[in-house]
Amino acid sequence: MVDFPFAFPVILAQCSTTGTVAVTGMCAMYAMYSFAVGIFIPAYWPALPGAAVAVMLLACGVLLLPTRVQVIGGLLLGMAYGIGWGHHSLSHHLPDPLTPSDYTVIGEVVGIPVADSGRTRFNLKLQQSPAHLKLKQLRLSWYQHSAVLEPGQVWQLPVRLRRPRGNVNPGGFDYQGWLLGQGISATGYVRSSGEQRLLGRTVSVDSWRFHLRTVLQASPASERAQALMAALTLGDRSLIERGLWQRLSQFGLVHLLVVSGLHIGFLAGFGFALGALLAKLIGLAGVPVNARYGGAVLALIFALAYSLMAGFSLPTQRALIMVTVALLALLGNRHLSRAAGFGLALAGVALIDPLAIRNAGFWLSFGAVAGLLWLVPAPVQSCKWLRFARVQWLVFTLLLLPLLLWQLPVAWLAPVINLVAIPWVGFLIIPLCLVAMAIFPFSAGAANACWSVAGWQLNQLLALLHWLELPDWLPAYPPWPLSGVSLGLMIVIAGLLILPQGIPGRFLCVPLSLALCWLPDTRPSPLRVTVLDVGQGLSVVVQTARHSLVYDAGPAYGDSFDTGSAVVVPFLRQRGVTELDKLVVSHADNDHAGGADGLLEWLPARELLVGETLAVPGIRQRRCLAGESWQWDGVSFRFLYPFAGTEAEGNNRSCVLLIRYGDDALLLAGDIEASVERQLLALNPPIPDAMAVLVAPHHGSRTSSSTAFVAALKPQHVVFSAGFRHHFGHPAGVVSARYRQQGARLWNTAEQGAVEFRWNRSGALSVSAARNAERRYWYDVADN
């Protein structure tokens, strides 16, 4: 059979013009691929068509499926499914007018709760929806509580709920889409007022997983080893600290030290060998048992049990579907081609999660499998280790494309490290962890011994990673923004990779892939200023032709999440920024400075300027001071405040930065209040009037944006950086009215996502908002 990626256009054409049995069989197989593609297509639509369109697509698909154009029929059926799934998933969301609302709910804790910094996050599956709503599952936080949350518990809780919503930024994680895919109807928190009652408990797979995690955490292994063993056996990554995760990413070991398709394959293979051996032993006793059938059955049981224990994540879904299809074909004495098995896995994942295609893990998982299926040469008489090394390099080269496209770290040493790590983890560590889990109910001492040996090995592996260092000349991230040139080069590399056997040129993939990482950083705009969507906080990215500045880093929420690492860093990496020239933190309040530590942990800054001293180790910082100025690429910068000798603290210590390009001016004012605004108006030289862009002081609070200040600046554009329907109520209605009276156009990150201002070389200004520019159907009408 011809390789699938190279032959798909030809087969599609043949399906429309011929009716031979061979081609019909191939068309049926590729109809499965088109069905998966059809499901994924609505994931990129800005709005869903009505139910009538879905019914029409379904009817057309059913009519076309038995014909010679069944590929088109499969596509239409997939689109109908994707539309129907979208409507169904949105139908049980909390209605927008009820955001926020208070309810008392009864539900069961599902999944494994995650605790950090006085907060526990968990999912609650409702047993009955309140107030005639259709809510199904809630994503809740419980602050400062004494209860021990466990899966299977049934609680009555007073909660404050909001419609699912997330920040929208270029290059950022789509939290709202993730909530949709997880079936979350509303998010919120448990209120301290009201009665919280534990009503009972049930037994489930999740309760068993939670118990095993508790037992594992009590084992004699080190905390880091415990975290990795929990990830390897239970699919629970919450115990892995951020620094360790970063280290694993740098060396390409994330796929190996968390549950992945590789581990499902390992366990299925072990189950097959054990089942075949047991069948042979039974056969020796006189009972006729087919060894292949016995192996297939036990392999399927092992793979299913491990997938359930690991929480049924995307990689386990894909691997379980592929293993199941292959084993069922074996049990039915049917030959299954590589393309058919891959297509069934793709269609199965699409059915389970129609938004999976928007996840980088989807591309990495299926990219790795595609490389193993179509790029790995047939077995030849050569050294096994040499073949293993060749496979590692082929898969690494293939995965460079999604890594660079998604701006993920490139693990240059992964092919070498995996030569040691894969057999080490797969054949020595994972079996010990699983054996310990299995024997613990019968012998805690033997289980602890297994965990101790597995933990010792993991510690040795981590020590090896600590000893290794990447050369400075190898960029961990691509130092250029995604552009037509880089995308075109990726397409050329992909084309070379899928060349049929015998056609020369595939070796060019390696130098072209390396060239991707040294493309020149060409920024088309002389000045781009982006006010990021960080919720109730502030972070602004300023880019000139060759320099980058970040003004504030947004808030932090406990030890596990901050917008500096979760929002600002992905945005900068999408823009090809690998180092900041300056980081300015206006003052020390959490909503401005909370993300600074996380930002600096992932992205270095040459200089840190602060309004108030921060507790950020490892970098020298100095106070910003009025009068300090510099120029970058024809753009001028000047601090207007604080003055020398200013004794104010908090909001009124904020660094105020004026940026000028040509005749336009832009002002970043932090959280200054009316008293500082009066001081700024008295400056000599004065602040420019007819300000092009003003990031509203203090998020549009009543204590700022005084009438005199607004009238003096007359801004053309005003940006409020605030949380959506936050209890602070920013921006205040009276403040918005003042700006409108001066003819300003108002922007709000809470409603429009990140707002970008871009000047071209002639000085013309254009504005775009991420929630409109990157609109998806789950950003419903109420989001604007």
PDB file of N, CA, C and O in Angstrom, residues 8 52 73 80 104 117 161 201 206 259 275 371 383 421 470 480 547 593 617 632 635 696 698-699 719 733 776:
ATOM      1  N   PHE A   8      -2.777  10.695  -0.214  1.00  0.00           N
ATOM      2  CA  PHE A   8      -4.162  11.079   0.073  1.00  0.00           C
ATOM      3  C   PHE A   8      -4.810  11.867  -1.061  1.00  0.00           C
ATOM      4  O   PHE A   8      -5.948  11.571  -1.436  1.00  0.00           O
ATOM      5  N   ALA A  52     -30.350  22.987  12.205  1.00  0.00           N
ATOM      6  CA  ALA A  52     -30.833  22.605  10.875  1.00  0.00           C
ATOM      7  C   ALA A  52     -29.669  22.296   9.938  1.00  0.00           C
ATOM      8  O   ALA A  52     -29.738  21.357   9.131  1.00  0.00           O
ATOM      9  N   GLY A  73     -18.636  12.031   2.147  1.00  0.00           N
ATOM     10  CA  GLY A  73     -19.666  11.674   3.113  1.00  0.00           C
ATOM     11  C   GLY A  73     -19.132  11.617   4.528  1.00  0.00           C
ATOM     12  O   GLY A  73     -19.771  12.093   5.477  1.00  0.00           O
ATOM     13  N   ALA A  80     -21.070  17.310  11.023  1.00  0.00           N
ATOM     14  CA  ALA A  80     -22.348  17.260  11.753  1.00  0.00           C
ATOM     15  C   ALA A  80     -22.126  16.871  13.207  1.00  0.00           C
ATOM     16  O   ALA A  80     -22.740  17.446  14.128  1.00  0.00           O
ATOM     17  N   THR A 104     -26.703  26.581  46.355  1.00  0.00           N
ATOM     18  CA  THR A 104     -26.317  25.450  47.188  1.00  0.00           C
ATOM     19  C   THR A 104     -26.483  24.199  46.339  1.00  0.00           C
ATOM     20  O   THR A 104     -27.577  23.935  45.824  1.00  0.00           O
ATOM     21  N   SER A 117      -1.185  26.236  48.548  1.00  0.00           N
ATOM     22  CA  SER A 117      -1.261  27.570  49.135  1.00  0.00           C
ATOM     23  C   SER A 117      -2.636  27.884  49.712  1.00  0.00           C
ATOM     24  O   SER A 117      -3.235  28.914  49.393  1.00  0.00           O
ATOM     25  N   LEU A 161     -20.915  30.800  41.459  1.00  0.00           N
ATOM     26  CA  LEU A 161     -20.580  30.247  40.153  1.00  0.00           C
ATOM     27  C   LEU A 161     -20.501  31.322  39.081  1.00  0.00           C
ATOM     28  O   LEU A 161     -21.185  32.350  39.150  1.00  0.00           O
ATOM     29  N   ARG A 201     -20.273   8.936  50.680  1.00  0.00           N
ATOM     30  CA  ARG A 201     -19.171   8.666  49.758  1.00  0.00           C
ATOM     31  C   ARG A 201     -19.494   7.443  48.903  1.00  0.00           C
ATOM     32  O   ARG A 201     -20.271   6.579  49.314  1.00  0.00           O
ATOM     33  N   ASP A 206     -11.496   6.836  40.567  1.00  0.00           N
ATOM     34  CA  ASP A 206     -10.771   8.006  41.063  1.00  0.00           C
ATOM     35  C   ASP A 206     -10.467   7.885  42.555  1.00  0.00           C
ATOM     36  O   ASP A 206      -9.394   8.315  43.009  1.00  0.00           O
ATOM     37  N   VAL A 259       2.527   9.400  32.314  1.00  0.00           N
ATOM     38  CA  VAL A 259       1.851   8.335  31.559  1.00  0.00           C
ATOM     39  C   VAL A 259       1.663   8.778  30.119  1.00  0.00           C
ATOM     40  O   VAL A 259       1.142   9.860  29.853  1.00  0.00           O
ATOM     41  N   GLY A 275       0.255 -13.386  28.737  1.00  0.00           N
ATOM     42  CA  GLY A 275      -0.926 -14.142  28.351  1.00  0.00           C
ATOM     43  C   GLY A 275      -0.599 -15.317  27.460  1.00  0.00           C
ATOM     44  O   GLY A 275      -1.172 -16.416  27.612  1.00  0.00           O
ATOM     45  N   GLY A 371       5.482   9.062  12.782  1.00  0.00           N
ATOM     46  CA  GLY A 371       6.892   8.828  12.463  1.00  0.00           C
ATOM     47  C   GLY A 371       7.286   7.382  12.622  1.00  0.00           C
ATOM     48  O   GLY A 371       8.006   6.818  11.789  1.00  0.00           O
ATOM     49  N   CYS A 383      22.692  -3.863  13.874  1.00  0.00           N
ATOM     50  CA  CYS A 383      22.702  -3.775  15.336  1.00  0.00           C
ATOM     51  C   CYS A 383      21.391  -3.173  15.837  1.00  0.00           C
ATOM     52  O   CYS A 383      20.916  -2.159  15.325  1.00  0.00           O
ATOM     53  N   ALA A 421      17.382   6.413  28.561  1.00  0.00           N
ATOM     54  CA  ALA A 421      16.226   6.614  29.443  1.00  0.00           C
ATOM     55  C   ALA A 421      15.062   5.696  29.100  1.00  0.00           C
ATOM     56  O   ALA A 421      14.370   5.203  30.005  1.00  0.00           O
ATOM     57  N   LEU A 470      22.901  22.040  28.487  1.00  0.00           N
ATOM     58  CA  LEU A 470      22.799  22.325  27.064  1.00  0.00           C
ATOM     59  C   LEU A 470      23.816  23.386  26.669  1.00  0.00           C
ATOM     60  O   LEU A 470      23.993  24.366  27.403  1.00  0.00           O
ATOM     61  N   TRP A 480      12.668  33.490  16.737  1.00  0.00           N
ATOM     62  CA  TRP A 480      11.997  34.243  15.692  1.00  0.00           C
ATOM     63  C   TRP A 480      10.502  34.009  15.802  1.00  0.00           C
ATOM     64  O   TRP A 480      10.057  32.961  16.259  1.00  0.00           O
ATOM     65  N   HIS A 547      14.174  45.381  20.079  1.00  0.00           N
ATOM     66  CA  HIS A 547      14.186  45.360  21.541  1.00  0.00           C
ATOM     67  C   HIS A 547      12.805  45.017  22.090  1.00  0.00           C
ATOM     68  O   HIS A 547      11.795  45.215  21.406  1.00  0.00           O
ATOM     69  N   ALA A 593       2.944  42.686  40.209  1.00  0.00           N
ATOM     70  CA  ALA A 593       4.257  42.089  40.434  1.00  0.00           C
ATOM     71  C   ALA A 593       4.220  40.587  40.669  1.00  0.00           C
ATOM     72  O   ALA A 593       5.274  39.942  40.662  1.00  0.00           O
ATOM     73  N   PRO A 617      14.814  36.847  43.613  1.00  0.00           N
ATOM     74  CA  PRO A 617      16.246  36.508  43.740  1.00  0.00           C
ATOM     75  C   PRO A 617      16.914  36.348  42.383  1.00  0.00           C
ATOM     76  O   PRO A 617      16.267  36.125  41.367  1.00  0.00           O
ATOM     77  N   TRP A 632      15.220  53.345  21.554  1.00  0.00           N
ATOM     78  CA  TRP A 632      15.389  52.067  20.863  1.00  0.00           C
ATOM     79  C   TRP A 632      14.804  52.203  19.459  1.00  0.00           C
ATOM     80  O   TRP A 632      13.613  52.455  19.289  1.00  0.00           O
ATOM     81  N   VAL A 635      12.334  54.833  18.734  1.00  0.00           N
ATOM     82  CA  VAL A 635      11.262  54.975  19.723  1.00  0.00           C
ATOM     83  C   VAL A 635      11.891  55.479  21.013  1.00  0.00           C
ATOM     84  O   VAL A 635      12.894  54.926  21.486  1.00  0.00           O
ATOM     85  N   ALA A 696      -5.288  52.966  31.231  1.00  0.00           N
ATOM     86  CA  ALA A 696      -5.948  53.707  32.308  1.00  0.00           C
ATOM     87  C   ALA A 696      -5.306  53.425  33.651  1.00  0.00           C
ATOM     88  O   ALA A 696      -5.086  52.258  34.012  1.00  0.00           O
ATOM     89  N   HIS A 698      -4.782  52.542  37.413  1.00  0.00           N
ATOM     90  CA  HIS A 698      -5.488  51.755  38.426  1.00  0.00           C
ATOM     91  C   HIS A 698      -6.728  51.064  37.856  1.00  0.00           C
ATOM     92  O   HIS A 698      -7.776  50.997  38.496  1.00  0.00           O
ATOM     93  N   HIS A 699      -6.614  50.553  36.626  1.00  0.00           N
ATOM     94  CA  HIS A 699      -7.648  49.720  35.999  1.00  0.00           C
ATOM     95  C   HIS A 699      -8.981  50.451  35.817  1.00  0.00           C
ATOM     96  O   HIS A 699     -10.015  49.806  35.601  1.00  0.00           O
ATOM     97  N   VAL A 719      -7.252  51.900  27.413  1.00  0.00           N
ATOM     98  CA  VAL A 719      -7.351  50.464  27.691  1.00  0.00           C
ATOM     99  C   VAL A 719      -7.520  50.257  29.186  1.00  0.00           C
ATOM    100  O   VAL A 719      -6.723  50.756  29.992  1.00  0.00           O
ATOM    101  N   GLY A 733     -18.140  53.176  36.191  1.00  0.00           N
ATOM    102  CA  GLY A 733     -18.961  53.776  35.143  1.00  0.00           C
ATOM    103  C   GLY A 733     -18.671  55.252  34.946  1.00  0.00           C
ATOM    104  O   GLY A 733     -18.614  55.751  33.809  1.00  0.00           O
ATOM    105  N   ARG A 776     -13.550  32.055  18.643  1.00  0.00           N
ATOM    106  CA  ARG A 776     -14.009  30.682  18.541  1.00  0.00           C
ATOM    107  C   ARG A 776     -15.457  30.616  19.019  1.00  0.00           C
ATOM    108  O   ARG A 776     -15.916  31.485  19.762  1.00  0.00           O
TER     109      ARG A 776
END
